């Protein structure tokens, strides 16, 4: 799930990606086709089990959770264990012999585990290129915070989190403006680590004044703005589900994020290509001071895949690479 990013190494060959509304085809189809689903600390929220009565319809569900109130709340389970996940899993491992089911991979990995993006004909930078550039240039233990929306989904899809706590996101709370405060807290608690704040041009407006805090305490936090000039996630729904009835999603107004960063005494960059992104990020990492990188994106860039609310998790509105 979204909040489980880093529970296992995202670069592991057996990691198939997020599940649910914007989950990978491999994860969604794997859950739909499995005969046993073991869910550890998962709420089965409406972004995971979009249609509860069809969720994991071919299998039995075992739910492990420390909170009894979560059991059978959204999805009916066949068996549940109440307890601390670490203790429960350690005890289960003592009782279950080692099996080899390598043939299962042939089914799961017959579907894409990651969204594939290519440059469009105008050479506009894609979200995956931004995140691939970041991941290739920052230390492996870099902490990443997100706000809410398309950039949040892109971050969990394309940044391979390798340890618990590496991803800081508000999850089901959907808190626009969460990311910069989370980044500040992460940096104060991990002065030896690089901290990257990913945000959208809508979310960043919510708490961008906290750049004053970043400057005052000399925190070298790097804010990356996925700037598509719109409230992208809502626009995506308006485009796909509401017959392109766009309302209150166009952000055709200021501020200029580069000038805003400079006004707070920080470095500001605007980038339109992957090469420019790499150059700006290198300068930001070397400067040892806070920075804002404004990444210009196409307003119609979407999060892929996507399953509509209330649908089975294999009923994709959008698949990988579709336009």
mmCIF file of C-alpha atoms in Angstrom:
data_model
loop_
_atom_site.group_PDB
_atom_site.id
_atom_site.type_symbol
_atom_site.label_atom_id
_atom_site.label_comp_id
_atom_site.label_asym_id
_atom_site.label_seq_id
_atom_site.Cartn_x
_atom_site.Cartn_y
_atom_site.Cartn_z
ATOM 1 C CA UNK A 1 0.000 0.000 0.000
ATOM 2 C CA UNK A 2 1.007 3.652 -0.233
ATOM 3 C CA UNK A 3 1.887 3.815 3.461
ATOM 4 C CA UNK A 4 3.909 0.603 3.195
ATOM 5 C CA UNK A 5 6.548 2.189 0.972
ATOM 6 C CA UNK A 6 9.951 1.043 2.298
ATOM 7 C CA UNK A 7 8.589 -1.930 4.262
ATOM 8 C CA UNK A 8 10.624 -3.978 1.812
ATOM 9 C CA UNK A 9 13.229 -2.822 -0.676
ATOM 10 C CA UNK A 10 11.365 -1.318 -3.613
ATOM 11 C CA UNK A 11 14.180 -2.371 -5.946
ATOM 12 C CA UNK A 12 13.890 -6.032 -4.934
ATOM 13 C CA UNK A 13 12.982 -8.260 -7.909
ATOM 14 C CA UNK A 14 9.984 -9.554 -5.949
ATOM 15 C CA UNK A 15 8.570 -6.087 -5.261
ATOM 16 C CA UNK A 16 5.676 -5.539 -7.660
ATOM 17 C CA UNK A 17 4.731 -2.015 -6.614
ATOM 18 C CA UNK A 18 1.745 -0.317 -5.048
ATOM 19 C CA UNK A 19 -1.761 -1.792 -5.041
ATOM 20 C CA UNK A 20 -5.115 -0.089 -5.564
ATOM 21 C CA UNK A 21 -6.427 2.911 -7.471
ATOM 22 C CA UNK A 22 -2.994 3.731 -8.901
ATOM 23 C CA UNK A 23 -1.439 0.348 -8.278
ATOM 24 C CA UNK A 24 0.642 -1.544 -10.811
ATOM 25 C CA UNK A 25 -1.000 -4.109 -13.040
ATOM 26 C CA UNK A 26 1.212 -6.788 -11.481
ATOM 27 C CA UNK A 27 0.094 -6.020 -7.913
ATOM 28 C CA UNK A 28 -3.583 -5.544 -8.731
ATOM 29 C CA UNK A 29 -3.861 -8.623 -10.939
ATOM 30 C CA UNK A 30 -1.753 -10.647 -8.522
ATOM 31 C CA UNK A 31 -4.144 -9.916 -5.661
ATOM 32 C CA UNK A 32 -7.165 -10.548 -7.891
ATOM 33 C CA UNK A 33 -5.825 -13.932 -8.950
ATOM 34 C CA UNK A 34 -4.243 -15.218 -5.742
ATOM 35 C CA UNK A 35 -5.594 -18.095 -3.634
ATOM 36 C CA UNK A 36 -4.234 -16.644 -0.374
ATOM 37 C CA UNK A 37 -3.694 -12.999 0.558
ATOM 38 C CA UNK A 38 -1.780 -12.149 3.739
ATOM 39 C CA UNK A 39 -2.321 -8.505 4.674
ATOM 40 C CA UNK A 40 -0.024 -7.086 7.356
ATOM 41 C CA UNK A 41 -1.101 -3.809 8.966
ATOM 42 C CA UNK A 42 -3.316 -2.862 6.023
ATOM 43 C CA UNK A 43 -6.607 -0.932 6.491
ATOM 44 C CA UNK A 44 -8.117 -2.061 3.166
ATOM 45 C CA UNK A 45 -9.012 1.587 2.547
ATOM 46 C CA UNK A 46 -11.196 2.727 -0.343
ATOM 47 C CA UNK A 47 -8.032 3.455 -2.366
ATOM 48 C CA UNK A 48 -6.904 -0.177 -1.966
ATOM 49 C CA UNK A 49 -10.118 -2.204 -1.906
ATOM 50 C CA UNK A 50 -12.118 0.013 -4.232
ATOM 51 C CA UNK A 51 -14.881 -2.590 -4.498
ATOM 52 C CA UNK A 52 -14.685 -4.639 -1.288
ATOM 53 C CA UNK A 53 -17.024 -7.458 -2.323
ATOM 54 C CA UNK A 54 -14.781 -8.319 -5.291
ATOM 55 C CA UNK A 55 -11.418 -7.756 -3.595
ATOM 56 C CA UNK A 56 -9.173 -10.858 -3.722
ATOM 57 C CA UNK A 57 -12.292 -12.680 -4.917
ATOM 58 C CA UNK A 58 -10.449 -15.908 -5.741
ATOM 59 C CA UNK A 59 -8.607 -16.304 -2.470
ATOM 60 C CA UNK A 60 -8.759 -16.474 1.290
ATOM 61 C CA UNK A 61 -7.713 -13.371 3.237
ATOM 62 C CA UNK A 62 -5.560 -13.485 6.378
ATOM 63 C CA UNK A 63 -5.354 -10.133 8.161
ATOM 64 C CA UNK A 64 -2.641 -9.343 10.722
ATOM 65 C CA UNK A 65 -3.161 -6.103 12.651
ATOM 66 C CA UNK A 66 -2.525 -4.698 16.109
ATOM 67 C CA UNK A 67 -5.889 -2.890 16.102
ATOM 68 C CA UNK A 68 -8.937 -5.150 16.431
ATOM 69 C CA UNK A 69 -11.156 -2.349 15.070
ATOM 70 C CA UNK A 70 -9.542 -2.767 11.647
ATOM 71 C CA UNK A 71 -10.576 -6.413 11.347
ATOM 72 C CA UNK A 72 -13.558 -6.980 9.026
ATOM 73 C CA UNK A 73 -14.181 -3.233 8.897
ATOM 74 C CA UNK A 74 -13.887 -2.845 5.133
ATOM 75 C CA UNK A 75 -13.093 -6.315 3.806
ATOM 76 C CA UNK A 76 -14.314 -9.583 5.295
ATOM 77 C CA UNK A 77 -11.431 -11.861 6.229
ATOM 78 C CA UNK A 78 -11.210 -15.641 6.467
ATOM 79 C CA UNK A 79 -8.780 -15.522 9.352
ATOM 80 C CA UNK A 80 -7.196 -12.788 11.434
ATOM 81 C CA UNK A 81 -4.443 -12.438 14.008
ATOM 82 C CA UNK A 82 -4.429 -9.557 16.492
ATOM 83 C CA UNK A 83 -0.932 -8.533 17.508
ATOM 84 C CA UNK A 84 2.295 -6.694 16.819
ATOM 85 C CA UNK A 85 3.243 -7.478 13.224
ATOM 86 C CA UNK A 86 6.900 -8.172 13.999
ATOM 87 C CA UNK A 87 6.097 -10.679 16.746
ATOM 88 C CA UNK A 88 3.339 -12.373 14.743
ATOM 89 C CA UNK A 89 5.535 -12.785 11.654
ATOM 90 C CA UNK A 90 8.467 -14.105 13.699
ATOM 91 C CA UNK A 91 6.222 -16.760 15.242
ATOM 92 C CA UNK A 92 4.715 -17.687 11.895
ATOM 93 C CA UNK A 93 8.183 -18.102 10.397
ATOM 94 C CA UNK A 94 9.047 -20.547 13.182
ATOM 95 C CA UNK A 95 6.121 -22.785 12.189
ATOM 96 C CA UNK A 96 6.053 -22.545 8.395
ATOM 97 C CA UNK A 97 8.625 -24.521 6.392
ATOM 98 C CA UNK A 98 10.477 -22.962 3.468
ATOM 99 C CA UNK A 99 8.726 -23.499 0.147
ATOM 100 C CA UNK A 100 9.750 -22.806 -3.422
ATOM 101 C CA UNK A 101 6.998 -21.347 -5.591
ATOM 102 C CA UNK A 102 9.176 -19.658 -8.176
ATOM 103 C CA UNK A 103 6.625 -20.523 -10.860
ATOM 104 C CA UNK A 104 4.249 -17.925 -9.363
ATOM 105 C CA UNK A 105 6.504 -15.173 -10.666
ATOM 106 C CA UNK A 106 5.676 -16.147 -14.238
ATOM 107 C CA UNK A 107 2.072 -15.072 -13.661
ATOM 108 C CA UNK A 108 2.650 -11.933 -11.617
ATOM 109 C CA UNK A 109 5.492 -10.586 -13.745
ATOM 110 C CA UNK A 110 3.604 -11.148 -16.971
ATOM 111 C CA UNK A 111 2.078 -7.756 -16.130
ATOM 112 C CA UNK A 112 3.984 -4.447 -15.865
ATOM 113 C CA UNK A 113 5.319 -3.570 -12.404
ATOM 114 C CA UNK A 114 6.133 0.037 -13.291
ATOM 115 C CA UNK A 115 4.577 2.777 -15.353
ATOM 116 C CA UNK A 116 6.498 3.545 -18.534
ATOM 117 C CA UNK A 117 6.806 7.101 -19.777
ATOM 118 C CA UNK A 118 8.549 8.433 -22.853
ATOM 119 C CA UNK A 119 9.333 11.977 -23.888
ATOM 120 C CA UNK A 120 6.518 13.457 -25.911
ATOM 121 C CA UNK A 121 7.103 14.883 -29.380
ATOM 122 C CA UNK A 122 7.799 18.333 -27.926
ATOM 123 C CA UNK A 123 10.467 17.017 -25.588
ATOM 124 C CA UNK A 124 8.529 17.862 -22.421
ATOM 125 C CA UNK A 125 10.021 16.305 -19.308
ATOM 126 C CA UNK A 126 8.042 13.473 -17.695
ATOM 127 C CA UNK A 127 7.481 12.784 -13.981
ATOM 128 C CA UNK A 128 9.384 9.505 -14.167
ATOM 129 C CA UNK A 129 12.400 11.312 -15.624
ATOM 130 C CA UNK A 130 12.369 13.762 -12.716
ATOM 131 C CA UNK A 131 12.245 10.975 -10.148
ATOM 132 C CA UNK A 132 14.776 8.803 -11.994
ATOM 133 C CA UNK A 133 17.167 11.760 -12.031
ATOM 134 C CA UNK A 134 16.688 12.353 -8.306
ATOM 135 C CA UNK A 135 17.120 8.669 -7.435
ATOM 136 C CA UNK A 136 20.295 8.375 -9.510
ATOM 137 C CA UNK A 137 21.937 11.429 -7.915
ATOM 138 C CA UNK A 138 21.020 11.367 -4.217
ATOM 139 C CA UNK A 139 22.378 8.994 -1.550
ATOM 140 C CA UNK A 140 20.486 5.718 -1.167
ATOM 141 C CA UNK A 141 19.238 6.624 2.329
ATOM 142 C CA UNK A 142 17.714 9.964 1.227
ATOM 143 C CA UNK A 143 14.405 10.784 2.955
ATOM 144 C CA UNK A 144 11.559 11.791 0.637
ATOM 145 C CA UNK A 145 8.442 13.668 1.749
ATOM 146 C CA UNK A 146 5.401 14.286 -0.420
ATOM 147 C CA UNK A 147 2.346 16.466 -0.447
ATOM 148 C CA UNK A 148 -0.884 15.150 -2.027
ATOM 149 C CA UNK A 149 -1.900 14.506 -5.606
ATOM 150 C CA UNK A 150 -0.327 13.312 -8.816
ATOM 151 C CA UNK A 151 3.245 13.935 -7.676
ATOM 152 C CA UNK A 152 2.533 11.817 -4.582
ATOM 153 C CA UNK A 153 1.506 8.848 -6.734
ATOM 154 C CA UNK A 154 4.413 9.348 -9.130
ATOM 155 C CA UNK A 155 6.851 9.388 -6.195
ATOM 156 C CA UNK A 156 5.629 6.084 -4.766
ATOM 157 C CA UNK A 157 5.531 4.516 -8.236
ATOM 158 C CA UNK A 158 8.993 5.547 -9.400
ATOM 159 C CA UNK A 159 11.187 6.103 -6.337
ATOM 160 C CA UNK A 160 12.349 2.765 -4.936
ATOM 161 C CA UNK A 161 12.136 3.196 -1.163
ATOM 162 C CA UNK A 162 14.434 0.804 0.653
ATOM 163 C CA UNK A 163 13.723 1.184 4.391
ATOM 164 C CA UNK A 164 10.806 2.076 6.706
ATOM 165 C CA UNK A 165 10.448 5.807 7.277
ATOM 166 C CA UNK A 166 12.201 6.784 4.066
ATOM 167 C CA UNK A 167 8.849 7.900 2.627
ATOM 168 C CA UNK A 168 6.911 10.556 4.550
ATOM 169 C CA UNK A 169 3.393 11.109 3.225
ATOM 170 C CA UNK A 170 0.001 11.900 4.752
ATOM 171 C CA UNK A 171 -1.699 8.931 3.088
ATOM 172 C CA UNK A 172 -5.440 8.787 3.622
ATOM 173 C CA UNK A 173 -5.497 12.154 5.366
ATOM 174 C CA UNK A 174 -4.814 13.754 1.978
ATOM 175 C CA UNK A 175 -3.162 16.789 3.549
ATOM 176 C CA UNK A 176 -2.069 19.376 0.989
ATOM 177 C CA UNK A 177 0.883 21.289 2.432
ATOM 178 C CA UNK A 178 2.063 18.367 4.584
ATOM 179 C CA UNK A 179 5.325 17.799 2.738
ATOM 180 C CA UNK A 180 7.447 20.829 3.625
ATOM 181 C CA UNK A 181 6.785 20.578 7.359
ATOM 182 C CA UNK A 182 7.519 16.842 7.215
ATOM 183 C CA UNK A 183 10.766 17.547 5.379
ATOM 184 C CA UNK A 184 11.801 20.099 8.009
ATOM 185 C CA UNK A 185 11.111 17.595 10.787
ATOM 186 C CA UNK A 186 12.963 14.845 8.935
ATOM 187 C CA UNK A 187 16.012 17.019 8.411
ATOM 188 C CA UNK A 188 16.114 18.180 12.042
ATOM 189 C CA UNK A 189 15.976 14.531 13.133
ATOM 190 C CA UNK A 190 18.442 13.282 10.488
ATOM 191 C CA UNK A 191 21.042 15.985 9.967
ATOM 192 C CA UNK A 192 23.325 13.506 8.177
ATOM 193 C CA UNK A 193 20.769 12.604 5.508
ATOM 194 C CA UNK A 194 19.681 14.344 2.323
ATOM 195 C CA UNK A 195 15.987 15.301 2.461
ATOM 196 C CA UNK A 196 13.955 15.887 -0.703
ATOM 197 C CA UNK A 197 10.484 17.417 -0.595
ATOM 198 C CA UNK A 198 8.310 16.544 -3.606
ATOM 199 C CA UNK A 199 5.251 18.702 -4.163
ATOM 200 C CA UNK A 200 2.858 20.055 -6.756
ATOM 201 C CA UNK A 201 2.283 23.672 -7.685
ATOM 202 C CA UNK A 202 -1.094 23.515 -5.914
ATOM 203 C CA UNK A 203 0.149 21.916 -2.698
ATOM 204 C CA UNK A 204 3.260 24.069 -2.470
ATOM 205 C CA UNK A 205 1.118 27.207 -2.227
ATOM 206 C CA UNK A 206 -0.415 25.880 0.997
ATOM 207 C CA UNK A 207 2.702 26.140 3.162
ATOM 208 C CA UNK A 208 5.437 27.653 1.001
ATOM 209 C CA UNK A 209 5.895 30.380 3.632
ATOM 210 C CA UNK A 210 7.743 27.746 5.694
ATOM 211 C CA UNK A 211 10.678 28.369 3.377
ATOM 212 C CA UNK A 212 11.416 31.049 5.961
ATOM 213 C CA UNK A 213 11.988 28.258 8.492
ATOM 214 C CA UNK A 214 14.210 26.384 6.047
ATOM 215 C CA UNK A 215 16.328 29.508 5.565
ATOM 216 C CA UNK A 216 16.383 30.546 9.231
ATOM 217 C CA UNK A 217 17.734 27.194 10.411
ATOM 218 C CA UNK A 218 20.034 26.755 7.394
ATOM 219 C CA UNK A 219 18.398 23.463 6.391
ATOM 220 C CA UNK A 220 19.573 22.176 2.980
ATOM 221 C CA UNK A 221 16.162 20.767 2.051
ATOM 222 C CA UNK A 222 15.552 20.434 -1.683
ATOM 223 C CA UNK A 223 11.969 21.115 -2.765
ATOM 224 C CA UNK A 224 11.027 19.699 -6.173
ATOM 225 C CA UNK A 225 7.829 21.233 -7.601
ATOM 226 C CA UNK A 226 5.960 19.144 -10.189
ATOM 227 C CA UNK A 227 4.489 22.203 -11.877
ATOM 228 C CA UNK A 228 1.761 21.389 -14.388
ATOM 229 C CA UNK A 229 -0.204 24.594 -13.835
ATOM 230 C CA UNK A 230 -3.205 22.758 -12.449
ATOM 231 C CA UNK A 231 -4.613 20.792 -9.545
ATOM 232 C CA UNK A 232 -3.605 17.711 -11.478
ATOM 233 C CA UNK A 233 -5.322 14.860 -9.654
ATOM 234 C CA UNK A 234 -8.698 16.585 -9.683
ATOM 235 C CA UNK A 235 -8.200 17.575 -13.325
ATOM 236 C CA UNK A 236 -7.435 13.941 -14.163
ATOM 237 C CA UNK A 237 -10.782 12.869 -12.680
ATOM 238 C CA UNK A 238 -12.542 15.700 -14.496
ATOM 239 C CA UNK A 239 -10.947 14.570 -17.751
ATOM 240 C CA UNK A 240 -11.596 10.842 -17.412
ATOM 241 C CA UNK A 241 -14.830 10.630 -15.422
ATOM 242 C CA UNK A 242 -16.625 13.980 -15.688
ATOM 243 C CA UNK A 243 -16.561 14.531 -19.468
ATOM 244 C CA UNK A 244 -13.840 17.205 -19.313
ATOM 245 C CA UNK A 245 -15.982 19.548 -17.232
ATOM 246 C CA UNK A 246 -12.987 21.398 -15.809
ATOM 247 C CA UNK A 247 -13.788 23.551 -12.798
ATOM 248 C CA UNK A 248 -11.503 25.375 -10.351
ATOM 249 C CA UNK A 249 -8.423 23.344 -11.243
ATOM 250 C CA UNK A 250 -6.443 25.722 -13.503
ATOM 251 C CA UNK A 251 -3.684 27.557 -11.611
ATOM 252 C CA UNK A 252 -3.026 30.331 -14.114
ATOM 253 C CA UNK A 253 -1.651 32.700 -11.516
ATOM 254 C CA UNK A 254 1.517 33.267 -9.464
ATOM 255 C CA UNK A 255 3.772 33.043 -7.728
ATOM 256 C CA UNK A 256 6.982 32.559 -9.639
ATOM 257 C CA UNK A 257 8.522 29.798 -7.529
ATOM 258 C CA UNK A 258 12.094 30.671 -8.500
ATOM 259 C CA UNK A 259 11.652 34.274 -7.388
ATOM 260 C CA UNK A 260 9.811 33.093 -4.285
ATOM 261 C CA UNK A 261 12.752 30.913 -3.266
ATOM 262 C CA UNK A 262 15.169 33.758 -3.854
ATOM 263 C CA UNK A 263 12.964 36.113 -1.828
ATOM 264 C CA UNK A 264 13.392 33.763 1.120
ATOM 265 C CA UNK A 265 17.156 33.680 0.634
ATOM 266 C CA UNK A 266 17.224 30.246 -1.005
ATOM 267 C CA UNK A 267 18.331 29.000 -4.412
ATOM 268 C CA UNK A 268 15.716 28.753 -7.149
ATOM 269 C CA UNK A 269 15.855 26.866 -10.448
ATOM 270 C CA UNK A 270 13.409 26.316 -13.315
ATOM 271 C CA UNK A 271 13.913 23.218 -15.465
ATOM 272 C CA UNK A 272 12.202 21.870 -18.583
ATOM 273 C CA UNK A 273 14.442 18.950 -19.576
ATOM 274 C CA UNK A 274 16.132 16.058 -17.836
ATOM 275 C CA UNK A 275 19.551 17.595 -18.478
ATOM 276 C CA UNK A 276 18.462 20.852 -16.844
ATOM 277 C CA UNK A 277 17.008 18.871 -13.939
ATOM 278 C CA UNK A 278 20.290 17.036 -13.395
ATOM 279 C CA UNK A 279 22.269 20.279 -13.512
ATOM 280 C CA UNK A 280 19.959 22.067 -11.056
ATOM 281 C CA UNK A 281 19.920 19.128 -8.648
ATOM 282 C CA UNK A 282 23.706 18.853 -8.719
ATOM 283 C CA UNK A 283 24.030 22.532 -7.861
ATOM 284 C CA UNK A 284 21.432 22.237 -5.095
ATOM 285 C CA UNK A 285 23.191 19.230 -3.550
ATOM 286 C CA UNK A 286 26.572 20.958 -3.662
ATOM 287 C CA UNK A 287 25.360 24.278 -2.290
ATOM 288 C CA UNK A 288 24.544 23.027 1.188
ATOM 289 C CA UNK A 289 21.548 25.357 1.390
ATOM 290 C CA UNK A 290 17.814 25.116 0.818
ATOM 291 C CA UNK A 291 16.635 25.099 -2.782
ATOM 292 C CA UNK A 292 13.479 25.025 -4.893
ATOM 293 C CA UNK A 293 13.512 23.299 -8.298
ATOM 294 C CA UNK A 294 10.488 24.250 -10.401
ATOM 295 C CA UNK A 295 9.884 21.435 -12.930
ATOM 296 C CA UNK A 296 7.665 22.428 -15.853
ATOM 297 C CA UNK A 297 5.275 19.616 -16.888
ATOM 298 C CA UNK A 298 2.477 19.143 -19.379
ATOM 299 C CA UNK A 299 -0.921 20.008 -17.776
ATOM 300 C CA UNK A 300 -2.412 16.814 -19.205
ATOM 301 C CA UNK A 301 0.214 14.463 -17.788
ATOM 302 C CA UNK A 302 -1.655 11.766 -15.851
ATOM 303 C CA UNK A 303 -1.010 9.126 -13.219
ATOM 304 C CA UNK A 304 -1.067 5.721 -14.841
ATOM 305 C CA UNK A 305 -2.492 3.177 -14.184
ATOM 306 C CA UNK A 306 -5.832 4.259 -12.726
ATOM 307 C CA UNK A 307 -8.890 2.397 -11.490
ATOM 308 C CA UNK A 308 -12.058 4.384 -10.793
ATOM 309 C CA UNK A 309 -13.577 4.384 -7.312
ATOM 310 C CA UNK A 310 -16.059 1.575 -6.735
ATOM 311 C CA UNK A 311 -14.530 -0.616 -9.460
ATOM 312 C CA UNK A 312 -12.702 -3.915 -9.252
ATOM 313 C CA UNK A 313 -8.944 -3.346 -9.033
ATOM 314 C CA UNK A 314 -8.426 -4.969 -12.423
ATOM 315 C CA UNK A 315 -10.836 -2.616 -14.241
ATOM 316 C CA UNK A 316 -8.225 -0.130 -15.429
ATOM 317 C CA UNK A 317 -9.331 3.208 -16.860
ATOM 318 C CA UNK A 318 -5.728 3.870 -17.805
ATOM 319 C CA UNK A 319 -2.901 1.400 -18.261
ATOM 320 C CA UNK A 320 0.827 1.930 -18.496
ATOM 321 C CA UNK A 321 2.004 3.990 -21.418
ATOM 322 C CA UNK A 322 -1.516 4.922 -22.565
ATOM 323 C CA UNK A 323 -2.295 8.457 -23.712
#
